[in-house]
Amino acid sequence: MMQMVHTTFHKGITSFWLDRDGLCTGTLIFGVGMRDEPPMLAGITHLVEHVLLRLVQPVTVLHGGTVTTDSLQLYAVGKPDDVAGFLNAIADAVSTFQELPDEVIALEKSVLEAEDPHKFSNVSSGLLTYRYGTSGVGAAQFGAPATTGLTKAELIEWACRWLTAGNAALTFTGPVPSALGIRLPAGGPVSHHQDPPLITTPTLIKSRKQGVALSLLVSSQDADLLCEALRYELLTRLRHAAGIIYSVENFTTAIDNDQSQLDLILDPVRQKTIPALKEGINTLRGLVDAGFSENAVQSARHALTAELGWDEYVPQDHLDQLAIDALLGRSSRDRQELLDRATAIGSAELTKILRTSIGTLIVAFDDSVKLSKADAGSLGLAMDRYEIWQRTKEPKNRQSPVEGQPENTWRHKSSPTTLVLTPTHLMSQNSGKTKTISLADVAVVGDRSCGCISLMDQRGRSSDLNMDEWKAGKKLRKQLLDAFPPEIIRPFPED
C-alpha cells in the first residue's frame, strides 16, 4: 500500500511528510527561482543559496542546495535530529542575513565562478530565452554574468523579500523531526510575473549552442507523454534510420498552471547539423499528417509508468514538487490520474495534441553552420535574425543630438568600421552598410574588468565591444556608459 502524504504546519510553514521510519531527507523550499530575477540581478538566488550554506558551516550531515526555475531548495539527509539541526541552522542564517560578512560574499562569488565559468561570465541564452526574452522563465537560461557585481545590499533585500515563512515549505521523507525549531521572518506577499512570449509563430533561430533543438508549447497535463512519444519518433528517424544523432534529450518547463514548454535537444556532429535540422522538422510535420506510431505511444506509456510506478513509497522529488506547486499556486498533478491518462491515450489523441501545438514550434541550430537560402526556404519557418546588431538603413530623420550629448564617431584601428553614438542608437557603419542597436532595447550593460563593454538586450542577445580596438577608446567607453541608466550598468568579470 502506498504511503500517504501528510500536510501539517510548522511555525506557519506548510510541511509535507511521510509516515516512514529510518533515515530522513528534509528540505526547506522557498518559492523563488531564476524566473524571478531581473537581468541586472541574474544569478542572485544562486549566490544567496551559496552564502547560506557557507554561513552554517561546518556541517557533517550530508547536505546541499539547488536553485531551479521556480525554487530555492536546501536539504539534508541523515538521522531526523541531524536533519532538523541543519534546517534550524539555515533558518537562523536567513533570520540574521542582514549581518552577512563581506568576505563570505567574495568567497562564494569565487566558488560560483569555479562551478560554471561560462555561465558566470557570459550570456547563455537557450530556448526559454528565445521564446520569452529575459523576463520570467526566459531568465532561467540567460546566464549570470551580473553575479560578480551583486552587492551586499542587493543580497539582503532579495533575501528579505523572498526568504520568508509565507513563501516557504518543508518536506520530509519521514515524520517531522521533534528537534525541528525553524523560525523565519513573516514577510509580505510575493507575486510571480510572466510576460507573454515574444515569438508566437513557427520560427528558426541561429544559436550560439551546438546541435539542433526543437521547442513547443503544450498542455501541462500531456507534456510528459507527448515529450516521450516525440523522443521515440525522433530517435527512430534520426538515430536508428539515418545515423546522424546519438541521443534526444527532452525537458519540460512549467510556464503557468496550464501550459508547459517542451524542449527536445539533438546532438549531431557539426557537419551533420543541417541534415538533423531537416529531418527533425520533417519528422514533426510527418507526425502531424500521419500520426504517432503505436510503438511511440507504448514507449511514452512505459516511460511515464517507470517514472510514476512507485507503490510502497513516495519519492523525494514528488514531495518537493507538491511543495513548489503549493507555493506557486499551481494545482498538483495526481499520480493516479496521470497513470490512467497514459493508459487511456491513443495515437489519434496524442497526434491531435501535437497538431494543436505545432504552430508554436521554435527550432534553434548552431549559428556556425551555414544554412543556404534554399534550405531555409524549404523548411517553411520564418528566420529570426537573433543578433543584437540589426541591419538597417540609416534613419533619414535621425534624432538630433541634445545639448550635453554630442553625436560622436569612433574609428576602428584596423578596419574601415566606424561607430556612431546618438541619444537613441549605437550604429556600426562599414562599406555603406549600417547596423544598429537601439539603446532602449538594452536590458543590461556589462562593464567588464578587462575594460570591454557588454551590451545585452531584452531578448538575451549580446555583443562585446573591446575598447582597445577603437581610437579614443577610453572616451568611447565613458560615453557608452553615460548613455544608459545607471541601474542597468553592472560590473562583469573578464570575458
Coordinates of C-alpha atoms in Angstrom, one line a residue:
M1 CA 0.0 0.0 0.0
M2 CA 1.4 3.4 -1.0
Q3 CA 2.3 5.8 1.8
M4 CA 0.1 8.8 2.4
V5 CA 1.5 12.3 2.1
H6 CA 0.6 14.2 5.3
T7 CA 0.3 18.0 5.4
T8 CA 0.8 20.0 8.6
F9 CA 2.1 23.4 9.6
H10 CA 5.3 24.2 11.5
K11 CA 5.6 27.7 12.8
G12 CA 3.3 28.8 9.9
I13 CA 5.3 26.9 7.3
T14 CA 3.4 24.2 5.3
S15 CA 5.1 20.9 5.7
F16 CA 4.7 17.7 3.6
W17 CA 5.8 14.5 5.3
L18 CA 5.6 10.7 5.2
D19 CA 5.0 8.2 8.0
R20 CA 8.2 6.3 7.5
D21 CA 11.0 5.3 9.9
G22 CA 14.7 5.4 9.4
L23 CA 17.0 8.0 7.7
C24 CA 15.2 11.1 6.6
T25 CA 15.6 13.7 3.8
G26 CA 14.4 17.1 4.9
T27 CA 14.2 20.1 2.6
L28 CA 13.4 23.8 3.2
I29 CA 12.0 25.2 -0.1
F30 CA 11.4 28.8 -0.9
G31 CA 9.2 29.9 -3.8
V32 CA 11.8 31.9 -5.6
G33 CA 13.9 30.8 -8.6
M34 CA 15.7 32.0 -11.7
R35 CA 12.4 33.1 -13.3
D36 CA 12.1 35.8 -10.6
E37 CA 15.4 37.5 -11.4
P38 CA 15.6 40.7 -13.5
P39 CA 18.5 40.6 -15.9
M40 CA 20.7 43.0 -13.9
L41 CA 20.4 40.7 -10.9
A42 CA 20.7 37.4 -12.8
G43 CA 22.4 34.8 -10.5
I44 CA 21.3 36.4 -7.2
T45 CA 19.2 33.4 -6.0
H46 CA 22.1 31.0 -6.6
L47 CA 24.5 33.3 -4.8
V48 CA 22.1 33.6 -1.8
E49 CA 22.0 29.7 -1.7
H50 CA 25.8 29.5 -1.6
V51 CA 26.0 32.2 1.1
L52 CA 23.5 30.4 3.3
L53 CA 25.4 27.1 3.0
R54 CA 28.6 28.8 3.9
L55 CA 27.1 30.6 6.9
V56 CA 26.1 27.2 8.5
Q57 CA 29.4 25.5 8.1
P58 CA 30.8 23.3 9.5
V59 CA 28.1 20.7 8.7
T60 CA 28.9 17.0 8.8
V61 CA 25.4 15.6 7.8
L62 CA 25.0 15.0 4.1
H63 CA 23.6 18.3 2.7
G64 CA 23.3 20.6 -0.2
G65 CA 21.3 23.2 -2.1
T66 CA 19.9 23.8 -5.5
V67 CA 18.2 26.6 -7.5
T68 CA 15.7 25.8 -10.2
T69 CA 13.5 27.9 -12.5
D70 CA 10.9 28.0 -9.7
S71 CA 12.6 27.4 -6.4
L72 CA 15.5 27.6 -3.9
Q73 CA 15.9 24.3 -2.0
L74 CA 18.2 23.5 0.9
Y75 CA 18.3 19.9 2.1
A76 CA 20.0 17.4 4.4
V77 CA 19.9 13.5 4.6
G78 CA 20.5 11.6 7.8
K79 CA 19.1 10.9 11.2
P80 CA 16.0 13.1 11.9
D81 CA 17.6 15.1 14.6
D82 CA 20.7 15.8 12.4
V83 CA 18.5 16.9 9.6
A84 CA 16.5 19.2 11.9
G85 CA 19.7 20.7 13.2
F86 CA 20.8 21.6 9.7
L87 CA 17.4 23.1 8.8
N88 CA 17.3 25.0 12.1
A89 CA 20.8 26.5 11.3
I90 CA 19.7 27.5 7.8
A91 CA 16.6 29.3 9.2
D92 CA 18.8 31.1 11.7
A93 CA 21.1 32.2 8.9
V94 CA 18.1 33.5 7.0
S95 CA 16.8 35.4 10.1
T96 CA 20.2 37.1 10.6
F97 CA 21.0 37.6 6.9
Q98 CA 21.4 41.3 7.5
E99 CA 24.6 40.6 9.4
L100 CA 26.2 39.0 6.3
P101 CA 30.0 39.4 6.3
D102 CA 31.5 40.9 3.2
E103 CA 34.2 38.2 3.0
V104 CA 31.5 35.5 2.7
I105 CA 30.1 37.2 -0.4
A106 CA 33.5 37.5 -2.1
L107 CA 34.4 33.8 -1.3
E108 CA 31.1 32.5 -2.7
K109 CA 31.4 34.5 -5.9
S110 CA 34.7 32.8 -6.5
V111 CA 33.1 29.4 -5.9
L112 CA 30.3 30.2 -8.3
E113 CA 32.9 31.1 -11.0
A114 CA 34.6 27.7 -10.4
E115 CA 31.3 25.9 -10.6
D116 CA 30.4 27.2 -14.1
P117 CA 32.9 29.7 -15.6
H118 CA 31.0 30.1 -18.8
K119 CA 27.6 30.9 -17.2
F120 CA 29.4 33.2 -14.7
S121 CA 30.9 35.4 -17.4
N122 CA 28.6 35.2 -20.4
V123 CA 25.0 35.1 -21.6
S124 CA 24.0 31.5 -22.4
S125 CA 20.5 32.1 -23.9
G126 CA 18.5 28.9 -24.6
L127 CA 15.1 28.0 -25.9
L128 CA 13.2 29.6 -22.9
T129 CA 15.1 32.9 -23.5
Y130 CA 14.5 32.8 -27.2
R131 CA 10.7 32.4 -26.7
Y132 CA 10.2 34.7 -23.7
G133 CA 13.2 37.0 -23.6
T134 CA 14.9 37.8 -20.3
S135 CA 11.6 38.1 -18.3
G136 CA 10.1 35.3 -16.3
V137 CA 11.1 31.7 -17.3
G138 CA 13.4 33.1 -20.0
A139 CA 15.7 34.3 -17.2
A140 CA 16.4 30.6 -16.3
Q141 CA 18.6 30.3 -19.4
F142 CA 20.0 33.8 -19.6
G143 CA 23.3 33.2 -17.9
A144 CA 24.6 35.1 -14.8
P145 CA 27.4 37.5 -15.7
A146 CA 25.9 40.1 -13.3
T147 CA 26.8 37.9 -10.3
T148 CA 30.2 39.4 -9.9
G149 CA 28.7 42.9 -9.4
L150 CA 26.0 41.9 -6.9
T151 CA 26.2 44.0 -3.8
K152 CA 25.6 43.1 -0.1
A153 CA 22.6 45.5 0.0
E154 CA 21.0 43.7 -3.0
L155 CA 21.5 40.3 -1.5
I156 CA 20.0 41.4 1.8
E157 CA 17.0 42.9 0.0
W158 CA 16.5 39.8 -2.1
A159 CA 16.6 37.5 1.0
C160 CA 14.2 39.8 3.0
R161 CA 11.8 39.8 0.1
W162 CA 11.7 36.1 -0.8
L163 CA 13.0 34.0 2.1
T164 CA 10.0 34.3 4.4
A165 CA 7.7 31.9 6.3
G166 CA 4.8 32.8 3.9
N167 CA 7.0 31.8 0.9
A168 CA 8.4 28.7 2.4
A169 CA 7.5 25.0 2.6
L170 CA 9.1 21.9 4.2
T171 CA 9.3 18.3 3.0
F172 CA 10.4 15.2 4.9
T173 CA 10.6 11.6 3.9
G174 CA 9.6 10.7 7.4
P175 CA 7.7 12.4 10.3
V176 CA 8.5 16.0 11.1
P177 CA 11.5 15.7 13.4
S178 CA 10.8 16.6 17.0
A179 CA 14.0 18.7 17.1
L180 CA 12.8 21.0 14.3
G181 CA 12.6 24.6 15.5
I182 CA 12.6 26.6 12.3
R183 CA 11.5 30.2 12.6
L184 CA 11.5 32.5 9.6
P185 CA 10.6 36.2 9.1
A186 CA 6.9 36.6 8.4
G187 CA 7.4 38.6 5.3
G188 CA 4.9 40.1 2.9
P189 CA 3.1 38.7 -0.1
V190 CA 5.1 37.8 -3.2
S191 CA 4.0 37.5 -6.8
H192 CA 5.4 35.9 -9.9
H193 CA 5.1 37.7 -13.2
Q194 CA 5.3 36.1 -16.6
D195 CA 5.2 38.2 -19.8
P196 CA 3.7 36.7 -22.9
P197 CA 6.0 35.0 -25.4
L198 CA 8.0 37.2 -27.8
I199 CA 7.8 34.5 -30.5
T200 CA 4.3 33.4 -31.4
T201 CA 4.8 31.8 -34.9
P202 CA 7.0 28.9 -36.2
T203 CA 10.5 30.3 -36.1
L204 CA 14.0 29.3 -37.0
I205 CA 16.8 30.7 -34.8
K206 CA 20.6 30.7 -35.1
S207 CA 22.0 29.8 -31.7
R208 CA 25.4 30.0 -30.1
K209 CA 25.0 26.4 -29.0
Q210 CA 26.0 23.4 -30.9
G211 CA 23.4 21.0 -32.3
V212 CA 19.7 21.3 -33.0
A213 CA 16.8 22.0 -30.6
L214 CA 13.0 21.8 -31.1
S215 CA 10.6 23.5 -28.8
L216 CA 6.8 23.5 -28.4
L217 CA 4.2 25.0 -26.0
V218 CA 1.8 22.2 -24.9
S219 CA -0.8 21.5 -22.3
S220 CA 0.9 20.7 -19.0
Q221 CA -1.3 17.7 -18.5
D222 CA 0.1 15.9 -21.5
A223 CA 3.6 17.5 -21.8
D224 CA 5.5 14.4 -20.5
L225 CA 3.5 11.9 -22.6
L226 CA 4.0 14.0 -25.8
C227 CA 7.7 14.6 -25.0
E228 CA 8.4 10.9 -24.7
A229 CA 6.5 10.0 -27.8
L230 CA 8.3 12.6 -29.8
R231 CA 11.6 11.4 -28.4
Y232 CA 10.9 7.9 -29.6
E233 CA 9.9 9.0 -33.1
L234 CA 13.0 11.3 -33.4
L235 CA 15.3 8.5 -32.3
T236 CA 13.7 6.2 -34.8
R237 CA 14.2 8.5 -37.7
L238 CA 17.4 10.4 -36.9
R239 CA 19.4 7.7 -35.0
H240 CA 18.2 4.3 -36.0
A241 CA 17.3 5.0 -39.6
A242 CA 19.7 7.9 -40.5
G243 CA 22.6 7.6 -38.0
I244 CA 23.0 11.3 -37.6
I245 CA 22.5 11.7 -33.9
Y246 CA 23.2 9.8 -30.7
S247 CA 20.5 11.0 -28.3
V248 CA 17.4 13.1 -27.8
E249 CA 17.5 15.0 -24.5
N250 CA 14.0 16.1 -23.5
F251 CA 12.8 18.6 -21.0
T252 CA 9.5 20.2 -19.9
T253 CA 9.3 23.5 -18.1
A254 CA 6.0 24.7 -16.5
I255 CA 5.1 28.2 -17.7
D256 CA 2.0 28.5 -15.7
N257 CA -0.7 26.3 -14.3
D258 CA -1.9 25.2 -17.7
Q259 CA 1.0 25.4 -20.2
S260 CA 4.5 23.9 -20.4
Q261 CA 7.4 24.3 -22.8
L262 CA 8.6 21.0 -24.3
D263 CA 12.2 21.0 -25.5
L264 CA 14.0 18.3 -27.5
I265 CA 17.8 18.6 -27.9
L266 CA 19.5 16.7 -30.8
D267 CA 23.3 16.2 -30.8
P268 CA 24.6 15.8 -34.4
V269 CA 28.3 16.5 -35.1
R270 CA 28.7 19.9 -36.7
Q271 CA 28.8 18.6 -40.3
K272 CA 25.5 16.8 -39.8
T273 CA 23.7 19.8 -38.3
I274 CA 21.7 20.7 -41.4
P275 CA 20.6 17.1 -42.1
A276 CA 19.5 16.8 -38.5
L277 CA 17.7 20.1 -38.7
K278 CA 15.8 19.0 -41.8
E279 CA 15.0 15.5 -40.5
G280 CA 13.9 16.9 -37.1
I281 CA 11.4 19.3 -38.7
N282 CA 10.2 16.8 -41.2
T283 CA 9.6 14.2 -38.5
L284 CA 7.3 16.5 -36.6
R285 CA 5.4 17.5 -39.7
G286 CA 5.1 13.9 -40.7
L287 CA 3.6 13.0 -37.4
V288 CA 1.1 15.9 -37.7
D289 CA 0.0 14.3 -41.0
A290 CA 0.3 10.6 -40.4
G291 CA 0.1 10.3 -36.6
F292 CA 2.2 8.7 -34.0
S293 CA 3.1 5.0 -34.4
E294 CA 1.8 2.6 -31.8
N295 CA 5.3 1.9 -30.7
A296 CA 5.8 5.6 -29.9
V297 CA 2.6 5.6 -27.8
Q298 CA 3.7 2.4 -26.0
S299 CA 7.1 3.9 -25.3
A300 CA 5.5 7.1 -23.8
R301 CA 3.3 4.9 -21.6
H302 CA 6.3 2.9 -20.4
A303 CA 8.4 6.0 -19.7
L304 CA 5.6 7.6 -17.6
T305 CA 4.8 4.3 -15.8
A306 CA 8.5 3.9 -14.9
E307 CA 8.6 7.5 -13.5
L308 CA 5.3 7.1 -11.5
G309 CA 5.2 3.4 -10.9
W310 CA 6.1 3.6 -7.2
D311 CA 3.8 1.6 -4.9
E312 CA 5.1 1.5 -1.3
Y313 CA 7.0 4.7 -1.2
V314 CA 6.7 8.3 -2.3
P315 CA 9.9 9.7 -3.9
Q316 CA 11.5 12.8 -2.6
D317 CA 11.1 14.7 -5.8
H318 CA 7.3 14.2 -5.7
L319 CA 7.2 15.7 -2.2
D320 CA 9.3 18.6 -3.4
Q321 CA 7.1 19.2 -6.4
L322 CA 4.0 19.2 -4.2
A323 CA 5.6 21.9 -2.1
I324 CA 6.6 24.0 -5.1
D325 CA 3.2 23.8 -6.7
A326 CA 1.6 24.9 -3.4
L327 CA 4.0 27.9 -3.2
L328 CA 3.3 29.0 -6.8
G329 CA -0.4 28.4 -6.6
R330 CA -0.4 25.6 -9.1
S331 CA -2.6 22.5 -9.0
S332 CA -0.5 19.4 -8.4
R333 CA -0.9 16.6 -10.9
D334 CA -2.4 13.5 -9.3
R335 CA -0.2 10.4 -9.8
Q336 CA -3.1 8.0 -10.5
E337 CA -4.8 10.4 -12.9
L338 CA -1.6 10.7 -14.9
L339 CA -1.2 6.9 -15.0
D340 CA -4.8 6.5 -16.1
R341 CA -4.3 9.1 -18.7
A342 CA -1.2 7.3 -20.1
T343 CA -3.2 4.1 -20.2
A344 CA -6.2 5.6 -22.0
I345 CA -4.5 7.9 -24.5
G346 CA -4.0 6.6 -28.1
S347 CA -2.3 7.7 -31.3
A348 CA -5.2 9.8 -32.5
E349 CA -5.4 11.9 -29.4
L350 CA -1.7 12.3 -29.0
T351 CA -1.5 13.4 -32.6
K352 CA -4.2 15.9 -32.0
I353 CA -2.2 17.4 -29.2
L354 CA 0.8 17.8 -31.4
R355 CA -1.3 19.3 -34.2
T356 CA -2.6 21.9 -31.8
S357 CA 0.8 22.9 -30.6
I358 CA 2.8 22.8 -33.9
G359 CA 2.1 26.4 -34.5
T360 CA 4.3 27.3 -31.5
L361 CA 7.4 25.5 -33.0
I362 CA 10.8 27.1 -32.4
V363 CA 13.8 25.4 -33.9
A364 CA 17.3 26.5 -33.0
F365 CA 20.6 25.4 -34.6
D366 CA 24.3 26.1 -34.4
D367 CA 25.0 29.5 -35.9
S368 CA 28.5 28.4 -37.0
V369 CA 26.8 26.2 -39.6
K370 CA 25.9 27.8 -42.9
L371 CA 22.2 27.4 -44.0
S372 CA 21.6 28.2 -47.6
K373 CA 18.6 30.4 -48.6
A374 CA 17.2 27.5 -50.5
D375 CA 17.4 25.2 -47.5
A376 CA 16.0 27.9 -45.2
G377 CA 13.1 28.4 -47.6
S378 CA 12.3 24.7 -47.8
L379 CA 11.9 24.4 -44.1
G380 CA 8.9 26.8 -44.1
L381 CA 9.9 28.6 -40.9
A382 CA 10.5 32.3 -40.5
M383 CA 14.1 33.1 -39.8
D384 CA 14.6 35.2 -36.6
R385 CA 17.8 37.2 -37.1
Y386 CA 18.9 36.5 -33.5
E387 CA 21.5 39.3 -33.3
I388 CA 21.7 42.4 -31.2
W389 CA 23.1 44.3 -34.2
Q390 CA 20.2 44.8 -36.6
R391 CA 20.9 45.6 -40.3
T392 CA 19.2 48.8 -41.2
K393 CA 19.2 51.8 -43.4
E394 CA 20.4 54.9 -41.5
P395 CA 17.3 56.7 -40.5
K396 CA 16.7 59.8 -42.5
N397 CA 15.1 61.6 -39.6
R398 CA 17.6 60.5 -37.0
Q399 CA 17.1 62.2 -33.7
S400 CA 19.4 65.2 -33.4
P401 CA 21.9 65.3 -30.6
V402 CA 20.8 67.1 -27.5
E403 CA 22.8 69.6 -25.6
G404 CA 25.5 67.9 -23.5
Q405 CA 25.1 64.7 -25.6
P406 CA 27.0 65.3 -28.8
E407 CA 27.0 62.8 -31.5
N408 CA 30.4 61.2 -31.7
T409 CA 32.1 59.0 -34.2
W410 CA 34.9 56.5 -33.4
R411 CA 37.1 54.7 -35.9
H412 CA 38.3 51.2 -35.7
K413 CA 42.1 50.9 -35.5
S414 CA 42.4 48.1 -38.1
S415 CA 39.3 48.2 -40.3
P416 CA 37.1 50.9 -42.0
T417 CA 34.3 50.4 -39.5
T418 CA 33.1 53.4 -37.6
L419 CA 30.8 53.6 -34.5
V420 CA 28.3 56.4 -34.2
L421 CA 26.6 57.0 -30.8
T422 CA 23.3 59.1 -30.8
P423 CA 20.9 59.7 -27.9
T424 CA 18.8 56.7 -29.2
H425 CA 21.1 54.3 -31.1
L426 CA 24.6 52.9 -31.4
M427 CA 25.4 52.5 -35.1
S428 CA 28.2 50.5 -36.8
Q429 CA 29.0 51.6 -40.3
N430 CA 31.2 49.7 -42.8
S431 CA 31.3 50.0 -46.6
G432 CA 27.9 51.7 -46.8
K433 CA 26.2 49.1 -44.6
T434 CA 24.8 50.1 -41.3
K435 CA 23.9 48.0 -38.2
T436 CA 22.3 49.5 -35.1
I437 CA 21.5 48.7 -31.5
S438 CA 18.6 50.6 -30.0
L439 CA 19.6 51.8 -26.6
A440 CA 16.1 51.4 -25.3
D441 CA 16.3 47.6 -26.1
V442 CA 19.4 47.1 -23.9
A443 CA 18.5 45.3 -20.6
V444 CA 22.0 45.1 -19.1
V445 CA 25.3 46.9 -19.7
G446 CA 28.3 44.9 -18.5
D447 CA 31.3 46.9 -17.5
R448 CA 33.9 44.2 -17.7
S449 CA 37.0 44.1 -15.6
C450 CA 39.1 43.9 -18.8
G451 CA 37.7 47.3 -20.0
C452 CA 35.3 45.9 -22.5
I453 CA 31.6 46.8 -22.6
S454 CA 28.9 44.1 -23.0
L455 CA 25.5 45.1 -24.3
M456 CA 22.6 42.6 -23.7
D457 CA 19.1 43.2 -24.9
Q458 CA 15.7 42.2 -23.8
R459 CA 15.8 39.0 -25.8
G460 CA 19.1 37.8 -24.5
R461 CA 21.2 38.9 -27.5
S462 CA 24.6 40.3 -26.7
S463 CA 27.7 42.0 -28.1
D464 CA 31.0 42.8 -26.6
L465 CA 33.0 45.9 -27.6
N466 CA 36.7 45.9 -26.9
M467 CA 37.8 49.5 -26.3
D468 CA 41.4 48.7 -27.2
E469 CA 40.2 48.2 -30.8
W470 CA 38.9 51.7 -31.2
K471 CA 40.6 55.1 -31.5
A472 CA 39.9 57.2 -28.4
G473 CA 38.6 54.0 -26.8
K474 CA 38.6 55.5 -23.3
K475 CA 36.3 58.3 -24.4
L476 CA 34.1 55.8 -26.2
R477 CA 33.8 53.7 -23.1
K478 CA 32.8 56.7 -21.0
Q479 CA 30.2 57.9 -23.5
L480 CA 28.7 54.5 -23.8
L481 CA 28.3 54.1 -20.1
D482 CA 26.8 57.6 -19.8
A483 CA 24.2 56.7 -22.5
F484 CA 22.4 54.2 -20.2
P485 CA 20.5 54.4 -16.9
P486 CA 22.9 53.7 -14.0
E487 CA 20.7 50.9 -12.6
I488 CA 21.3 48.6 -15.6
I489 CA 25.1 49.0 -15.6
R490 CA 26.7 46.1 -13.8
P491 CA 30.3 45.1 -13.2
F492 CA 31.1 42.0 -15.2
P493 CA 34.1 39.7 -15.0
E494 CA 36.7 39.5 -17.7
D495 CA 35.5 37.5 -20.7

